């Protein structure tokens, strides 16, 4: 009996995963508010009634995609904040991590960028809640150092929100750069390594152009974070 239950649970998880993946593919070219439930079930090859064993409706599926899209980024940025010393090191690590995340999960980032101000209220609220929680985590990391500099909690929180908004903006910029050259390999690591001249083969031109665009986005993001960092150091001077 327990074996049969395990098989059924595994099949249920497989179908749920297939529904999420199909929705992400379909959402590459449309918003969640325009997506039809039957489109998703048709893509997976299940009856529409099967959808409701996993999600209440499409907005519920959208909320699940929000949690999936932003959850892993929470852990990654948290590890950077906890593990890097010095502003320059944190800036380089953050930009490289965001670029890598976009490269690995472009459909998830596209979904967040489009639906953050989209037409499905439950999804907008879920994105706002996740980003709010993200800002809480960043503020918690900043608090010990900034409290020692007499920063009030509301200013610490404001700085954390600024960092989170910048990460979302940077992720969107990387996504747009990659969309311009869909066949290109990314090259936006912390040091801007992987020279343009290294791109070879039939897709070499696209690789070179894509790498250059990503490096440009990374350089801009680093400068912006450096500017935020410089402002932070002098915030209490007045």
mmCIF file of C-alpha atoms in Angstrom, residues 2-234:
data_model
loop_
_atom_site.group_PDB
_atom_site.id
_atom_site.type_symbol
_atom_site.label_atom_id
_atom_site.label_comp_id
_atom_site.label_asym_id
_atom_site.label_seq_id
_atom_site.Cartn_x
_atom_site.Cartn_y
_atom_site.Cartn_z
ATOM 1 C CA UNK A 2 2.753 2.463 0.944
ATOM 2 C CA UNK A 3 4.532 1.678 -2.338
ATOM 3 C CA UNK A 4 1.395 2.513 -4.336
ATOM 4 C CA UNK A 5 0.991 5.759 -2.375
ATOM 5 C CA UNK A 6 4.588 6.646 -3.145
ATOM 6 C CA UNK A 7 4.082 6.013 -6.857
ATOM 7 C CA UNK A 8 0.918 8.119 -6.918
ATOM 8 C CA UNK A 9 2.657 10.958 -5.079
ATOM 9 C CA UNK A 10 5.580 10.832 -7.506
ATOM 10 C CA UNK A 11 3.197 10.958 -10.469
ATOM 11 C CA UNK A 12 1.324 13.871 -8.894
ATOM 12 C CA UNK A 13 4.570 15.803 -8.442
ATOM 13 C CA UNK A 14 5.574 15.007 -12.011
ATOM 14 C CA UNK A 15 2.284 16.366 -13.361
ATOM 15 C CA UNK A 16 2.527 19.477 -11.184
ATOM 16 C CA UNK A 17 6.033 20.108 -12.475
ATOM 17 C CA UNK A 18 4.866 19.623 -16.052
ATOM 18 C CA UNK A 19 2.055 22.162 -15.551
ATOM 19 C CA UNK A 20 4.497 24.739 -14.161
ATOM 20 C CA UNK A 21 6.983 24.165 -16.970
ATOM 21 C CA UNK A 22 4.285 24.354 -19.646
ATOM 22 C CA UNK A 23 2.937 27.588 -18.187
ATOM 23 C CA UNK A 24 6.425 29.121 -18.180
ATOM 24 C CA UNK A 25 6.920 28.205 -21.833
ATOM 25 C CA UNK A 26 3.547 29.650 -22.821
ATOM 26 C CA UNK A 27 4.216 32.811 -20.808
ATOM 27 C CA UNK A 28 7.294 33.650 -22.852
ATOM 28 C CA UNK A 29 5.039 35.438 -25.346
ATOM 29 C CA UNK A 30 2.013 36.463 -23.295
ATOM 30 C CA UNK A 31 0.919 37.608 -19.864
ATOM 31 C CA UNK A 32 -0.669 35.406 -17.228
ATOM 32 C CA UNK A 33 -3.955 37.301 -17.527
ATOM 33 C CA UNK A 34 -4.239 36.247 -21.183
ATOM 34 C CA UNK A 35 -3.226 32.614 -20.625
ATOM 35 C CA UNK A 36 -5.977 29.995 -20.815
ATOM 36 C CA UNK A 37 -6.159 27.028 -18.478
ATOM 37 C CA UNK A 38 -6.880 24.720 -21.406
ATOM 38 C CA UNK A 39 -3.740 25.968 -23.157
ATOM 39 C CA UNK A 40 -1.681 24.729 -20.220
ATOM 40 C CA UNK A 41 -3.404 21.356 -19.865
ATOM 41 C CA UNK A 42 -3.273 20.808 -23.632
ATOM 42 C CA UNK A 43 0.477 21.421 -23.606
ATOM 43 C CA UNK A 44 0.923 18.850 -20.837
ATOM 44 C CA UNK A 45 -1.544 16.347 -22.318
ATOM 45 C CA UNK A 46 -3.913 16.116 -19.347
ATOM 46 C CA UNK A 47 -7.611 16.849 -18.971
ATOM 47 C CA UNK A 48 -8.563 20.308 -17.653
ATOM 48 C CA UNK A 49 -10.058 18.676 -14.556
ATOM 49 C CA UNK A 50 -6.610 17.328 -13.656
ATOM 50 C CA UNK A 51 -5.328 20.888 -13.272
ATOM 51 C CA UNK A 52 -7.476 21.398 -10.174
ATOM 52 C CA UNK A 53 -5.758 18.566 -8.337
ATOM 53 C CA UNK A 54 -2.688 20.803 -8.214
ATOM 54 C CA UNK A 55 -3.844 24.440 -8.349
ATOM 55 C CA UNK A 56 -7.055 26.284 -7.525
ATOM 56 C CA UNK A 57 -6.776 28.395 -10.674
ATOM 57 C CA UNK A 58 -4.169 30.027 -12.903
ATOM 58 C CA UNK A 59 -3.441 32.754 -10.373
ATOM 59 C CA UNK A 60 -2.583 30.016 -7.845
ATOM 60 C CA UNK A 61 -0.187 28.530 -10.400
ATOM 61 C CA UNK A 62 1.265 32.003 -10.903
ATOM 62 C CA UNK A 63 1.903 32.385 -7.171
ATOM 63 C CA UNK A 64 3.738 29.043 -7.208
ATOM 64 C CA UNK A 65 5.906 30.340 -10.062
ATOM 65 C CA UNK A 66 6.683 33.473 -8.048
ATOM 66 C CA UNK A 67 7.864 31.416 -5.075
ATOM 67 C CA UNK A 68 9.936 29.216 -7.367
ATOM 68 C CA UNK A 69 11.398 32.142 -9.313
ATOM 69 C CA UNK A 70 12.538 34.222 -6.334
ATOM 70 C CA UNK A 71 13.175 31.550 -3.713
ATOM 71 C CA UNK A 72 16.537 30.374 -5.009
ATOM 72 C CA UNK A 73 17.709 33.967 -5.495
ATOM 73 C CA UNK A 74 17.045 34.620 -1.798
ATOM 74 C CA UNK A 75 19.459 31.885 -0.756
ATOM 75 C CA UNK A 76 22.107 32.880 -3.278
ATOM 76 C CA UNK A 77 22.196 36.568 -2.350
ATOM 77 C CA UNK A 78 21.992 35.694 1.350
ATOM 78 C CA UNK A 79 25.115 33.568 0.992
ATOM 79 C CA UNK A 80 26.928 36.439 -0.747
ATOM 80 C CA UNK A 81 26.001 38.945 1.948
ATOM 81 C CA UNK A 82 27.123 36.537 4.649
ATOM 82 C CA UNK A 83 30.283 35.326 2.947
ATOM 83 C CA UNK A 84 31.920 38.364 1.310
ATOM 84 C CA UNK A 85 33.954 41.053 3.058
ATOM 85 C CA UNK A 86 34.384 44.498 1.558
ATOM 86 C CA UNK A 87 32.139 46.501 -0.732
ATOM 87 C CA UNK A 88 34.001 45.711 -3.944
ATOM 88 C CA UNK A 89 33.900 41.958 -3.298
ATOM 89 C CA UNK A 90 30.187 42.030 -2.501
ATOM 90 C CA UNK A 91 29.411 44.125 -5.543
ATOM 91 C CA UNK A 92 31.321 41.821 -7.899
ATOM 92 C CA UNK A 93 29.806 38.694 -6.360
ATOM 93 C CA UNK A 94 26.281 40.114 -6.440
ATOM 94 C CA UNK A 95 26.426 41.183 -10.089
ATOM 95 C CA UNK A 96 27.953 37.865 -11.143
ATOM 96 C CA UNK A 97 25.312 35.926 -9.174
ATOM 97 C CA UNK A 98 22.426 37.869 -10.709
ATOM 98 C CA UNK A 99 23.845 37.386 -14.223
ATOM 99 C CA UNK A 100 24.266 33.656 -13.640
ATOM 100 C CA UNK A 101 20.731 33.359 -12.237
ATOM 101 C CA UNK A 102 19.273 35.073 -15.304
ATOM 102 C CA UNK A 103 21.316 32.830 -17.576
ATOM 103 C CA UNK A 104 20.060 29.714 -15.784
ATOM 104 C CA UNK A 105 16.433 30.768 -15.347
ATOM 105 C CA UNK A 106 15.513 33.306 -18.056
ATOM 106 C CA UNK A 107 11.861 32.229 -18.217
ATOM 107 C CA UNK A 108 11.443 32.765 -14.471
ATOM 108 C CA UNK A 109 13.007 36.235 -14.596
ATOM 109 C CA UNK A 110 10.891 37.174 -17.631
ATOM 110 C CA UNK A 111 7.780 36.060 -15.730
ATOM 111 C CA UNK A 112 8.664 38.198 -12.691
ATOM 112 C CA UNK A 113 9.543 41.242 -14.799
ATOM 113 C CA UNK A 114 6.262 41.059 -16.725
ATOM 114 C CA UNK A 115 3.920 40.134 -13.881
ATOM 115 C CA UNK A 116 5.343 42.472 -11.231
ATOM 116 C CA UNK A 117 2.983 45.116 -12.572
ATOM 117 C CA UNK A 118 0.700 42.742 -14.472
ATOM 118 C CA UNK A 119 -3.020 42.177 -14.421
ATOM 119 C CA UNK A 120 -3.275 39.328 -11.898
ATOM 120 C CA UNK A 121 -3.588 40.791 -8.418
ATOM 121 C CA UNK A 122 -2.664 37.647 -6.483
ATOM 122 C CA UNK A 123 0.573 37.347 -8.444
ATOM 123 C CA UNK A 124 1.435 41.051 -8.074
ATOM 124 C CA UNK A 125 0.913 40.741 -4.326
ATOM 125 C CA UNK A 126 2.992 37.547 -4.171
ATOM 126 C CA UNK A 127 5.886 39.231 -5.995
ATOM 127 C CA UNK A 128 5.653 42.267 -3.720
ATOM 128 C CA UNK A 129 5.614 40.011 -0.645
ATOM 129 C CA UNK A 130 8.649 38.037 -1.835
ATOM 130 C CA UNK A 131 10.613 41.217 -2.586
ATOM 131 C CA UNK A 132 9.542 42.614 0.776
ATOM 132 C CA UNK A 133 10.841 39.485 2.496
ATOM 133 C CA UNK A 134 14.023 39.795 0.448
ATOM 134 C CA UNK A 135 14.468 43.368 1.709
ATOM 135 C CA UNK A 136 13.927 42.144 5.282
ATOM 136 C CA UNK A 137 16.760 39.638 4.850
ATOM 137 C CA UNK A 138 19.120 42.239 3.392
ATOM 138 C CA UNK A 139 18.228 44.704 6.158
ATOM 139 C CA UNK A 140 18.920 42.022 8.776
ATOM 140 C CA UNK A 141 22.380 41.513 7.292
ATOM 141 C CA UNK A 142 23.080 45.264 7.165
ATOM 142 C CA UNK A 143 21.693 46.043 10.609
ATOM 143 C CA UNK A 144 24.646 45.091 12.884
ATOM 144 C CA UNK A 145 27.105 47.264 10.970
ATOM 145 C CA UNK A 146 24.804 50.194 10.280
ATOM 146 C CA UNK A 147 23.355 50.299 13.790
ATOM 147 C CA UNK A 148 26.899 50.789 15.038
ATOM 148 C CA UNK A 149 27.017 53.854 12.755
ATOM 149 C CA UNK A 150 23.807 55.203 14.344
ATOM 150 C CA UNK A 151 21.565 54.341 11.407
ATOM 151 C CA UNK A 152 17.874 54.313 12.413
ATOM 152 C CA UNK A 153 15.980 51.100 11.450
ATOM 153 C CA UNK A 154 13.861 52.894 8.841
ATOM 154 C CA UNK A 155 16.995 54.063 7.011
ATOM 155 C CA UNK A 156 18.481 50.558 7.096
ATOM 156 C CA UNK A 157 15.267 49.248 5.600
ATOM 157 C CA UNK A 158 15.292 51.956 2.916
ATOM 158 C CA UNK A 159 18.833 50.989 1.932
ATOM 159 C CA UNK A 160 17.857 47.308 1.784
ATOM 160 C CA UNK A 161 14.913 48.114 -0.507
ATOM 161 C CA UNK A 162 17.261 50.107 -2.732
ATOM 162 C CA UNK A 163 19.569 47.093 -3.078
ATOM 163 C CA UNK A 164 16.662 44.747 -3.845
ATOM 164 C CA UNK A 165 15.162 47.114 -6.437
ATOM 165 C CA UNK A 166 18.573 47.408 -8.045
ATOM 166 C CA UNK A 167 18.930 43.612 -8.239
ATOM 167 C CA UNK A 168 15.555 43.311 -9.968
ATOM 168 C CA UNK A 169 16.484 46.104 -12.384
ATOM 169 C CA UNK A 170 19.854 44.474 -13.103
ATOM 170 C CA UNK A 171 18.261 41.069 -13.686
ATOM 171 C CA UNK A 172 15.863 42.637 -16.189
ATOM 172 C CA UNK A 173 18.750 44.379 -17.963
ATOM 173 C CA UNK A 174 20.665 41.085 -18.249
ATOM 174 C CA UNK A 175 17.527 39.392 -19.573
ATOM 175 C CA UNK A 176 17.098 42.045 -22.258
ATOM 176 C CA UNK A 177 20.768 41.782 -23.227
ATOM 177 C CA UNK A 178 20.503 38.000 -23.537
ATOM 178 C CA UNK A 179 17.264 38.282 -25.527
ATOM 179 C CA UNK A 180 19.063 40.421 -28.103
ATOM 180 C CA UNK A 181 21.483 37.538 -28.730
ATOM 181 C CA UNK A 182 19.636 34.311 -27.791
ATOM 182 C CA UNK A 183 22.403 32.035 -29.040
ATOM 183 C CA UNK A 184 25.187 33.807 -27.211
ATOM 184 C CA UNK A 185 27.040 32.400 -24.219
ATOM 185 C CA UNK A 186 27.111 34.636 -21.162
ATOM 186 C CA UNK A 187 30.292 36.366 -20.101
ATOM 187 C CA UNK A 188 29.407 38.713 -17.290
ATOM 188 C CA UNK A 189 31.316 37.225 -14.379
ATOM 189 C CA UNK A 190 32.683 39.277 -11.541
ATOM 190 C CA UNK A 191 35.925 40.103 -13.327
ATOM 191 C CA UNK A 192 34.416 40.489 -16.823
ATOM 192 C CA UNK A 193 36.537 37.579 -17.988
ATOM 193 C CA UNK A 194 36.042 35.583 -21.212
ATOM 194 C CA UNK A 195 37.297 38.009 -23.861
ATOM 195 C CA UNK A 196 35.148 38.766 -26.866
ATOM 196 C CA UNK A 197 37.914 37.382 -29.094
ATOM 197 C CA UNK A 198 37.391 33.949 -27.511
ATOM 198 C CA UNK A 199 34.047 33.498 -29.315
ATOM 199 C CA UNK A 200 34.557 30.986 -32.159
ATOM 200 C CA UNK A 201 32.514 28.847 -34.519
ATOM 201 C CA UNK A 202 29.404 29.666 -36.558
ATOM 202 C CA UNK A 203 27.776 31.489 -33.640
ATOM 203 C CA UNK A 204 30.953 33.444 -32.861
ATOM 204 C CA UNK A 205 29.555 36.816 -33.888
ATOM 205 C CA UNK A 206 26.437 36.365 -31.761
ATOM 206 C CA UNK A 207 28.544 35.119 -28.858
ATOM 207 C CA UNK A 208 30.841 38.136 -29.110
ATOM 208 C CA UNK A 209 27.982 40.637 -29.319
ATOM 209 C CA UNK A 210 26.094 38.945 -26.487
ATOM 210 C CA UNK A 211 29.166 38.812 -24.295
ATOM 211 C CA UNK A 212 29.862 42.487 -24.922
ATOM 212 C CA UNK A 213 26.276 43.471 -24.088
ATOM 213 C CA UNK A 214 26.349 41.458 -20.864
ATOM 214 C CA UNK A 215 29.682 43.002 -19.886
ATOM 215 C CA UNK A 216 28.194 46.441 -20.478
ATOM 216 C CA UNK A 217 25.224 45.637 -18.233
ATOM 217 C CA UNK A 218 27.542 44.219 -15.570
ATOM 218 C CA UNK A 219 29.802 47.274 -15.647
ATOM 219 C CA UNK A 220 26.832 49.619 -15.277
ATOM 220 C CA UNK A 221 25.413 47.553 -12.417
ATOM 221 C CA UNK A 222 28.746 47.622 -10.576
ATOM 222 C CA UNK A 223 29.014 51.404 -10.931
ATOM 223 C CA UNK A 224 25.468 51.864 -9.669
ATOM 224 C CA UNK A 225 26.107 49.617 -6.660
ATOM 225 C CA UNK A 226 29.364 51.448 -5.974
ATOM 226 C CA UNK A 227 27.472 54.739 -6.049
ATOM 227 C CA UNK A 228 24.926 53.335 -3.575
ATOM 228 C CA UNK A 229 27.789 52.097 -1.403
ATOM 229 C CA UNK A 230 29.526 55.487 -1.427
ATOM 230 C CA UNK A 231 26.268 57.154 -0.484
ATOM 231 C CA UNK A 232 25.835 54.683 2.362
ATOM 232 C CA UNK A 233 29.219 55.548 3.816
ATOM 233 C CA UNK A 234 28.386 59.260 3.887
#
